[in-house]
Amino acid sequence: MEEGESNDTVSDRSAQSQPLIATSETLELFHDDVKYLWTTSEIPVYDEPPSSLEFLRNHVAVSRPCIIRNAILNESSGRPLTLTLDDFVENFSQLKLQVDVTPDGHGDCLRKVAMPTEEGASCTEPVFVKPMEMELPIVDFCHHLRAGRAKQVQNDDEKKTLQRLDQIRDQIFPYADKRNDDYVKTGAVVSLDDCVLYYSRQNDCLRKEMDPLWNWKSPFDEGSTSNVFPRSIEWAEQAFTGTNRGHTHRGPDAVNLWMGDERAVSAMHKDHYENLFYVLSGEKVFSLCPPADAPFLYERQVVSGQFQSRISQPGRSDAAPSWSVTIDTVDQSEEMPPSSNAPRKNYAKVHWIAADPFRQHAHRDHPLLRYAHPMPNVRVRAGEMLYLPSLWFHRVTQTCETVGINYWYDMCFNSPLWCYFHLLQQLQVDPNHNGDDNE
């Protein structure tokens, strides 16, 4: 202690010099705070849309999900709008879709790939694998979706489903050194009934790629000039943007359409959007984690790639497809110095979540999950809308053939929530640290 310094001064200086370490006790306290904030009660359900002020105060401002009934109405009946895949086929039979195709419904997620090493051998590592894409008329999409479901799901019980999920997680796909565009573009080369099809474009597809459907007038009221799909969800937009009724509205950043069944699963991820998801038919199942769980979900930088398929016996369109993964690369002329001789450095990478908090015994491989707050099985039925705040982590599937539409509104980055979340993303938490800094 220097002359003239008090014990309090030394204590303050010592505290300021300590590294930022999240001890087990600190994490337990944080876990309890988040639990009481977000997960002690069920998600609220409104029988009709709340006012913009109520929605802003009780949900947007505090980042709390809710379910809203009667959010989009059938103008002629006054009941919640419902539409099926058959309705789209009947009215838009020539509509072309860019469809996601996977061997098992698990695309846009981490899969095991036998990657080559610089020594010429191979090693298994997790790769973020995107679905193969294929253009299909909506009629063919409907046919193969249902034929594949009948073939793959009809004999499944809960035990078989769990076994199938384990097989999916453990399957190792071969590495393909070059994408074969013929396989990707030609639907005839794969037996689509052995695949899982899912329509999940996230590029404002309803407005950019489906103009006839987006501008569809009410099929329930002959002579109607009203659009089936609202241009925006006005009461929600007012809460998101602070605009008042009568002002010019910016509208959503994107409006997307989703079609698939229970075989398709969207892996845990987050979006930088305020999300309003409306189920037109079927049932969606969302499994959620609040933004505060960011340090505990093991988000990592991984190599990215894409599925490709080829039939095992050339010339037979009924042969079961075999699957491999091609690896995405960066433009070497822009990203890598000319002298680089390590091809692996050219692999494109993304950040993705490695842990699955909803998998049984997942904490054995990812011990930090014990501090997370998984909220499984939030069911959204036909005629209901889920408000999912920006930055909430979500894993999504269906219980049957399901059609949905969602409106994405840009999140507010000029907010305390974003600063807080950005800090959480940067934290490196050691699950084995015991808080003793004297060792």
Coordinates of C-alpha atoms in Angstrom, one line a residue:
M1 CA 0.0 0.0 0.0
E2 CA 1.4 3.4 -0.9
E3 CA 1.5 6.2 1.7
G4 CA -1.8 8.0 2.0
E5 CA -3.9 5.3 0.3
S6 CA -6.8 3.9 2.2
N7 CA -7.9 0.3 2.2
D8 CA -10.9 1.2 0.1
T9 CA -8.7 2.9 -2.5
V10 CA -6.5 -0.2 -2.8
S11 CA -9.6 -2.4 -3.1
D12 CA -11.1 -0.2 -5.8
R13 CA -7.8 -0.3 -7.8
S14 CA -7.5 -4.0 -7.4
A15 CA -11.1 -4.5 -8.6
Q16 CA -10.4 -2.4 -11.7
S17 CA -7.4 -4.5 -12.6
Q18 CA -9.2 -7.8 -12.5
P19 CA -9.9 -9.5 -15.8
L20 CA -13.5 -9.8 -17.0
I21 CA -14.3 -13.4 -16.1
A22 CA -17.7 -14.9 -15.7
T23 CA -17.6 -17.2 -12.7
S24 CA -20.0 -20.0 -12.0
E25 CA -21.7 -17.9 -9.3
T26 CA -22.0 -15.0 -11.7
L27 CA -23.5 -17.2 -14.4
E28 CA -26.0 -18.7 -12.0
L29 CA -27.2 -15.2 -10.9
F30 CA -27.4 -14.1 -14.6
H31 CA -29.3 -17.3 -15.4
D32 CA -31.9 -16.6 -12.7
D33 CA -32.3 -13.0 -13.8
V34 CA -33.0 -14.0 -17.4
K35 CA -35.3 -16.8 -16.2
Y36 CA -37.5 -14.4 -14.2
L37 CA -37.5 -11.8 -17.0
W38 CA -38.5 -14.1 -19.9
T39 CA -39.3 -17.7 -19.1
T40 CA -41.3 -18.0 -15.8
S41 CA -44.7 -17.7 -17.6
E42 CA -46.2 -19.0 -20.8
I43 CA -46.2 -16.9 -24.0
P44 CA -49.2 -14.6 -23.9
V45 CA -52.0 -15.2 -26.4
Y46 CA -54.2 -12.4 -27.6
D47 CA -57.7 -13.2 -29.1
E48 CA -57.4 -10.1 -31.2
P49 CA -54.6 -7.7 -32.2
P50 CA -53.5 -5.4 -29.4
S51 CA -53.3 -1.7 -29.8
S52 CA -50.0 -0.4 -31.2
L53 CA -49.2 1.2 -27.8
E54 CA -50.0 -2.0 -25.9
F55 CA -47.9 -4.1 -28.3
L56 CA -45.0 -1.7 -28.0
R57 CA -45.1 -1.5 -24.2
N58 CA -45.7 -5.2 -23.4
H59 CA -43.7 -6.9 -26.2
V60 CA -41.5 -4.8 -28.5
A61 CA -39.9 -2.6 -25.8
V62 CA -39.2 -5.6 -23.6
S63 CA -38.4 -8.2 -26.3
R64 CA -41.2 -10.6 -25.3
P65 CA -42.9 -13.0 -27.8
C66 CA -46.6 -13.4 -28.0
I67 CA -49.3 -15.1 -30.1
I68 CA -52.0 -13.1 -31.8
R69 CA -55.3 -14.6 -33.1
N70 CA -57.4 -12.9 -35.8
A71 CA -54.4 -10.9 -37.0
I72 CA -55.2 -11.5 -40.7
L73 CA -58.8 -11.9 -41.6
N74 CA -60.7 -13.3 -44.6
E75 CA -62.5 -10.2 -45.8
S76 CA -65.6 -11.9 -46.9
S77 CA -66.2 -14.1 -43.8
G78 CA -64.5 -12.0 -41.1
R79 CA -62.7 -15.2 -39.9
P80 CA -58.9 -15.8 -39.8
L81 CA -57.4 -16.2 -43.2
T82 CA -56.6 -19.8 -44.0
L83 CA -55.0 -21.2 -47.2
T84 CA -53.6 -24.6 -48.1
L85 CA -51.0 -25.8 -50.7
D86 CA -54.0 -27.1 -52.7
D87 CA -55.4 -23.6 -52.9
F88 CA -52.1 -22.4 -54.4
V89 CA -51.9 -25.3 -56.9
E90 CA -55.5 -24.8 -58.0
N91 CA -55.1 -21.1 -58.6
F92 CA -51.4 -20.9 -59.7
S93 CA -50.6 -24.2 -61.3
Q94 CA -47.8 -22.7 -63.5
L95 CA -46.0 -21.0 -60.6
K96 CA -42.3 -22.0 -60.5
L97 CA -40.6 -22.5 -57.1
Q98 CA -36.9 -22.6 -56.2
V99 CA -37.1 -25.5 -53.8
D100 CA -34.7 -26.6 -51.1
V101 CA -33.8 -30.3 -51.4
T102 CA -32.1 -32.4 -48.7
P103 CA -31.6 -36.0 -47.9
D104 CA -33.4 -35.8 -44.6
G105 CA -34.9 -32.3 -44.1
H106 CA -31.9 -30.9 -42.2
G107 CA -30.3 -28.2 -44.3
D108 CA -28.8 -24.8 -43.4
C109 CA -27.2 -26.5 -40.4
L110 CA -24.1 -28.2 -39.2
R111 CA -23.4 -31.6 -40.8
K112 CA -20.5 -34.0 -40.5
V113 CA -18.3 -34.0 -43.6
A114 CA -15.2 -36.1 -44.4
M115 CA -12.9 -33.2 -45.3
P116 CA -9.6 -33.7 -47.0
T117 CA -6.4 -32.8 -45.2
E118 CA -3.3 -31.2 -46.6
E119 CA -1.6 -34.6 -46.1
G120 CA -4.0 -36.3 -48.5
A121 CA -6.0 -38.0 -45.8
S122 CA -9.5 -37.0 -44.5
C123 CA -10.9 -36.0 -41.2
T124 CA -14.5 -35.5 -40.1
E125 CA -15.5 -32.0 -39.2
P126 CA -18.7 -30.0 -38.8
V127 CA -19.6 -28.0 -41.9
F128 CA -22.5 -25.6 -42.4
V129 CA -24.3 -27.2 -45.3
K130 CA -27.0 -25.4 -47.4
P131 CA -29.7 -27.4 -49.2
M132 CA -29.5 -28.2 -52.8
E133 CA -31.7 -26.0 -54.8
M134 CA -34.0 -27.1 -57.7
E135 CA -36.6 -25.3 -59.7
L136 CA -40.0 -27.1 -59.7
P137 CA -43.5 -26.1 -60.8
I138 CA -45.7 -25.9 -57.7
V139 CA -47.7 -28.9 -58.9
D140 CA -44.6 -31.1 -58.9
F141 CA -43.5 -29.7 -55.6
C142 CA -46.9 -30.6 -54.1
H143 CA -46.7 -34.1 -55.6
H144 CA -43.2 -35.0 -54.5
L145 CA -43.7 -33.4 -51.0
R146 CA -46.7 -35.7 -50.3
A147 CA -45.2 -38.8 -52.0
G148 CA -42.1 -38.5 -50.0
R149 CA -44.0 -37.9 -46.7
A150 CA -46.2 -41.0 -47.4
K151 CA -43.1 -43.0 -48.1
Q152 CA -40.9 -41.8 -45.2
V153 CA -43.3 -40.9 -42.3
Q154 CA -46.1 -43.4 -42.4
N155 CA -44.4 -46.1 -40.2
D156 CA -42.7 -43.7 -37.8
D157 CA -43.5 -43.8 -34.1
E158 CA -41.7 -41.7 -31.4
K159 CA -39.0 -44.3 -30.9
K160 CA -38.3 -44.5 -34.6
T161 CA -38.3 -40.8 -34.9
L162 CA -35.6 -40.4 -32.2
Q163 CA -33.5 -43.2 -33.8
R164 CA -33.8 -41.4 -37.1
L165 CA -32.7 -38.1 -35.6
D166 CA -29.6 -39.8 -34.1
Q167 CA -28.8 -41.3 -37.5
I168 CA -29.1 -37.9 -39.1
R169 CA -26.7 -36.3 -36.5
D170 CA -24.2 -39.1 -36.9
Q171 CA -24.2 -39.4 -40.7
I172 CA -21.0 -38.5 -42.4
F173 CA -21.2 -37.1 -45.9
P174 CA -18.3 -37.4 -48.5
Y175 CA -16.6 -34.3 -49.7
A176 CA -17.0 -33.4 -53.4
D177 CA -14.2 -31.3 -54.9
K178 CA -16.4 -29.8 -57.5
R179 CA -20.1 -29.0 -57.8
N180 CA -21.8 -30.8 -60.6
D181 CA -24.3 -28.2 -62.0
D182 CA -26.1 -30.9 -64.0
Y183 CA -27.1 -32.6 -60.9
V184 CA -28.2 -29.4 -59.2
K185 CA -30.3 -28.1 -62.0
T186 CA -31.9 -31.2 -63.4
G187 CA -34.7 -32.7 -61.3
A188 CA -34.8 -35.9 -63.2
V189 CA -31.5 -37.1 -61.9
V190 CA -32.7 -37.6 -58.3
S191 CA -35.6 -39.6 -57.0
L192 CA -37.4 -36.7 -55.3
D193 CA -39.6 -39.1 -53.3
D194 CA -36.5 -40.2 -51.4
C195 CA -35.6 -36.6 -50.5
V196 CA -37.2 -33.9 -48.3
L197 CA -38.5 -30.8 -50.1
Y198 CA -39.1 -27.5 -48.4
Y199 CA -39.9 -24.1 -49.7
S200 CA -38.1 -21.6 -47.5
R201 CA -36.8 -18.7 -49.5
Q202 CA -35.8 -15.8 -47.3
N203 CA -35.3 -13.1 -49.9
D204 CA -38.7 -11.3 -49.9
C205 CA -39.8 -14.1 -52.2
L206 CA -43.6 -13.4 -52.1
R207 CA -43.1 -9.9 -53.4
K208 CA -40.0 -10.5 -55.7
E209 CA -40.7 -13.9 -57.1
M210 CA -44.4 -14.5 -56.8
D211 CA -46.1 -11.4 -58.0
P212 CA -49.3 -13.1 -59.1
L213 CA -49.7 -14.7 -55.7
W214 CA -48.7 -11.5 -53.8
N215 CA -51.3 -9.5 -55.8
W216 CA -54.0 -12.2 -55.6
K217 CA -57.4 -10.7 -55.1
S218 CA -59.8 -12.4 -52.7
P219 CA -60.8 -15.8 -54.1
F220 CA -63.6 -16.0 -51.6
D221 CA -65.5 -12.9 -52.8
E222 CA -66.1 -12.6 -56.6
G223 CA -65.4 -9.1 -57.8
S224 CA -63.3 -8.2 -54.8
T225 CA -60.5 -5.7 -55.3
S226 CA -58.8 -6.5 -52.0
N227 CA -55.6 -8.3 -51.8
V228 CA -55.5 -11.7 -50.0
F229 CA -52.3 -10.8 -48.2
P230 CA -52.1 -7.4 -46.4
R231 CA -49.3 -5.1 -47.6
S232 CA -48.2 -4.7 -44.0
I233 CA -49.4 -5.4 -40.4
E234 CA -50.3 -1.8 -39.6
W235 CA -50.7 -2.0 -35.8
A236 CA -47.3 -3.8 -35.5
E237 CA -45.5 -1.5 -37.9
Q238 CA -46.6 1.5 -35.9
A239 CA -45.0 0.0 -32.8
F240 CA -41.8 -0.9 -34.7
T241 CA -41.3 2.4 -36.4
G242 CA -43.1 4.9 -34.1
T243 CA -45.3 6.2 -37.0
N244 CA -48.9 7.1 -36.4
R245 CA -52.0 6.1 -38.3
G246 CA -52.3 8.2 -41.4
H247 CA -48.5 8.6 -42.0
T248 CA -46.7 7.1 -44.9
H249 CA -45.5 3.7 -43.8
R250 CA -42.2 2.1 -44.9
G251 CA -43.7 -1.4 -44.9
P252 CA -41.9 -4.7 -44.1
D253 CA -38.3 -5.3 -45.3
A254 CA -39.4 -8.7 -46.6
V255 CA -42.5 -10.9 -46.9
N256 CA -41.7 -14.6 -47.3
L257 CA -43.7 -17.8 -47.9
W258 CA -43.0 -21.2 -46.2
M259 CA -44.3 -24.6 -47.3
G260 CA -43.2 -28.0 -46.0
D261 CA -44.0 -30.8 -43.5
E262 CA -42.7 -32.3 -40.2
R263 CA -39.6 -33.8 -41.9
A264 CA -38.1 -30.3 -42.5
V265 CA -36.3 -28.6 -39.6
S266 CA -34.8 -25.1 -39.5
A267 CA -31.8 -25.3 -37.2
M268 CA -31.3 -22.9 -34.3
H269 CA -30.5 -19.4 -35.5
K270 CA -31.4 -15.7 -35.0
D271 CA -32.6 -13.0 -37.3
H272 CA -32.0 -9.2 -37.1
Y273 CA -35.6 -8.6 -37.8
E274 CA -38.9 -8.2 -35.9
N275 CA -40.7 -11.3 -37.1
L276 CA -44.5 -11.7 -37.5
F277 CA -45.2 -15.3 -38.6
Y278 CA -48.7 -16.2 -39.6
V279 CA -49.8 -19.8 -40.2
L280 CA -52.2 -20.2 -43.1
S281 CA -52.7 -24.0 -42.6
G282 CA -51.2 -26.7 -40.5
E283 CA -49.1 -26.1 -37.4
K284 CA -45.6 -24.6 -36.8
V285 CA -43.5 -25.5 -33.8
F286 CA -41.0 -23.0 -32.6
S287 CA -38.4 -23.8 -30.0
L288 CA -36.9 -20.6 -28.5
C289 CA -34.0 -19.3 -26.5
P290 CA -33.9 -15.6 -25.5
P291 CA -31.1 -13.3 -26.7
A292 CA -29.4 -13.5 -23.3
D293 CA -28.4 -17.1 -24.1
A294 CA -25.9 -16.0 -26.8
P295 CA -22.8 -16.9 -24.7
F296 CA -24.0 -20.4 -24.1
L297 CA -25.0 -21.7 -27.5
Y298 CA -21.4 -22.2 -28.8
E299 CA -21.6 -20.1 -31.9
R300 CA -18.5 -20.8 -33.9
Q301 CA -16.8 -20.0 -37.3
V302 CA -17.2 -23.0 -39.6
V303 CA -16.6 -23.9 -43.2
S304 CA -19.7 -23.6 -45.4
G305 CA -20.8 -25.8 -48.2
Q306 CA -23.9 -27.2 -50.1
F307 CA -25.5 -30.5 -50.7
Q308 CA -25.3 -32.1 -54.1
S309 CA -26.9 -35.3 -55.2
R310 CA -26.3 -37.9 -57.8
I311 CA -28.1 -41.2 -58.4
S312 CA -26.1 -44.3 -57.5
Q313 CA -26.9 -46.1 -60.8
P314 CA -26.7 -43.8 -63.8
G315 CA -29.6 -44.0 -66.1
R316 CA -32.1 -45.0 -63.5
S317 CA -34.4 -42.2 -62.3
D318 CA -35.9 -44.4 -59.6
A319 CA -32.5 -45.0 -57.9
A320 CA -32.1 -43.6 -54.5
P321 CA -29.9 -40.5 -54.5
S322 CA -26.5 -40.5 -52.9
W323 CA -25.3 -37.2 -51.4
S324 CA -22.1 -35.3 -51.1
V325 CA -21.1 -31.8 -50.0
T326 CA -19.2 -29.3 -52.0
I327 CA -17.3 -26.6 -50.1
D328 CA -17.9 -22.9 -50.8
T329 CA -14.7 -20.9 -51.6
V330 CA -13.9 -17.3 -51.5
D331 CA -12.5 -15.4 -54.5
Q332 CA -8.8 -15.9 -54.2
S333 CA -7.9 -12.9 -56.2
E334 CA -9.7 -10.7 -53.6
E335 CA -9.3 -12.6 -50.4
M336 CA -6.0 -14.4 -50.6
P337 CA -2.5 -13.3 -51.5
P338 CA -1.2 -14.8 -54.8
S339 CA 1.6 -16.7 -53.0
S340 CA -0.8 -18.7 -50.8
N341 CA -0.5 -22.4 -51.5
A342 CA -2.9 -23.7 -48.9
P343 CA -6.3 -24.4 -50.6
R344 CA -8.0 -24.8 -47.3
K345 CA -7.5 -21.1 -46.6
N346 CA -9.8 -20.4 -49.6
Y347 CA -12.8 -22.1 -47.9
A348 CA -15.6 -19.7 -47.2
K349 CA -16.7 -19.6 -43.5
V350 CA -19.8 -18.5 -41.6
H351 CA -20.7 -18.2 -37.9
W352 CA -23.2 -20.9 -36.8
I353 CA -24.5 -22.4 -33.6
A354 CA -22.9 -25.7 -32.7
A355 CA -25.1 -26.7 -29.8
D356 CA -28.7 -28.0 -29.9
P357 CA -30.2 -27.1 -26.5
F358 CA -33.3 -29.2 -27.3
R359 CA -31.4 -32.4 -27.7
Q360 CA -31.5 -34.9 -24.8
H361 CA -28.3 -34.8 -22.8
A362 CA -26.9 -32.0 -25.0
H363 CA -25.1 -30.4 -22.0
R364 CA -22.7 -33.4 -21.9
D365 CA -21.0 -32.1 -25.1
H366 CA -21.8 -28.4 -24.4
P367 CA -21.7 -27.8 -20.7
L368 CA -22.6 -24.1 -20.9
L369 CA -26.1 -25.1 -22.1
R370 CA -27.0 -25.5 -18.4
Y371 CA -27.2 -21.7 -18.2
A372 CA -29.4 -21.4 -21.3
H373 CA -33.2 -21.0 -21.2
P374 CA -34.7 -23.3 -23.8
M375 CA -38.4 -22.9 -24.4
P376 CA -39.5 -25.9 -26.5
N377 CA -42.7 -26.5 -28.4
V378 CA -44.3 -23.1 -28.9
R379 CA -47.1 -24.2 -31.2
V380 CA -48.6 -21.8 -33.7
R381 CA -51.8 -23.1 -35.3
A382 CA -53.7 -22.1 -38.5
G383 CA -55.1 -18.6 -38.1
E384 CA -52.5 -17.6 -35.5
M385 CA -49.6 -15.2 -35.7
L386 CA -46.4 -15.4 -33.6
Y387 CA -44.5 -12.2 -32.8
L388 CA -40.9 -13.3 -32.5
P389 CA -38.7 -10.3 -31.4
S390 CA -35.4 -9.7 -33.2
L391 CA -32.3 -11.6 -31.9
W392 CA -34.4 -14.4 -30.3
F393 CA -32.9 -17.8 -31.2
H394 CA -35.3 -20.2 -32.8
R395 CA -35.5 -23.7 -34.1
V396 CA -38.6 -24.4 -36.3
T397 CA -40.4 -27.4 -37.7
Q398 CA -44.0 -28.5 -38.4
T399 CA -46.3 -31.2 -37.2
C400 CA -47.9 -31.8 -40.6
E401 CA -48.0 -30.2 -44.1
T402 CA -47.9 -26.5 -43.2
V403 CA -48.1 -23.2 -45.1
G404 CA -47.1 -19.9 -43.5
I405 CA -46.3 -16.4 -44.4
N406 CA -44.0 -14.0 -42.4
Y407 CA -43.4 -10.3 -42.4
W408 CA -39.9 -9.1 -41.5
Y409 CA -39.4 -5.6 -40.1
D410 CA -35.9 -4.2 -39.6
M411 CA -34.8 -4.2 -36.0
C412 CA -33.7 -1.0 -34.2
F413 CA -29.9 -1.1 -33.9
N414 CA -29.9 2.3 -32.1
S415 CA -31.0 0.6 -28.8
P416 CA -29.6 -0.6 -25.5
L417 CA -30.7 -4.2 -26.4
W418 CA -28.4 -4.3 -29.4
C419 CA -25.4 -2.9 -27.4
Y420 CA -26.1 -5.5 -24.6
F421 CA -26.5 -8.4 -27.1
H422 CA -23.3 -7.4 -29.0
L423 CA -21.4 -7.6 -25.7
L424 CA -22.8 -11.0 -24.9
Q425 CA -21.7 -12.3 -28.4
Q426 CA -18.1 -11.3 -27.6
L427 CA -17.9 -12.9 -24.2
Q428 CA -15.8 -16.0 -24.0
V429 CA -17.1 -18.1 -21.1
D430 CA -15.0 -20.9 -19.7
P431 CA -17.3 -23.6 -18.3
N432 CA -14.6 -25.0 -16.1
H433 CA -13.5 -21.7 -14.5
N434 CA -14.2 -21.9 -10.7
G435 CA -13.7 -18.2 -9.9
D436 CA -10.4 -18.7 -8.0
D437 CA -8.1 -16.1 -9.5
N438 CA -5.2 -16.9 -7.2
E439 CA -4.2 -20.1 -8.9

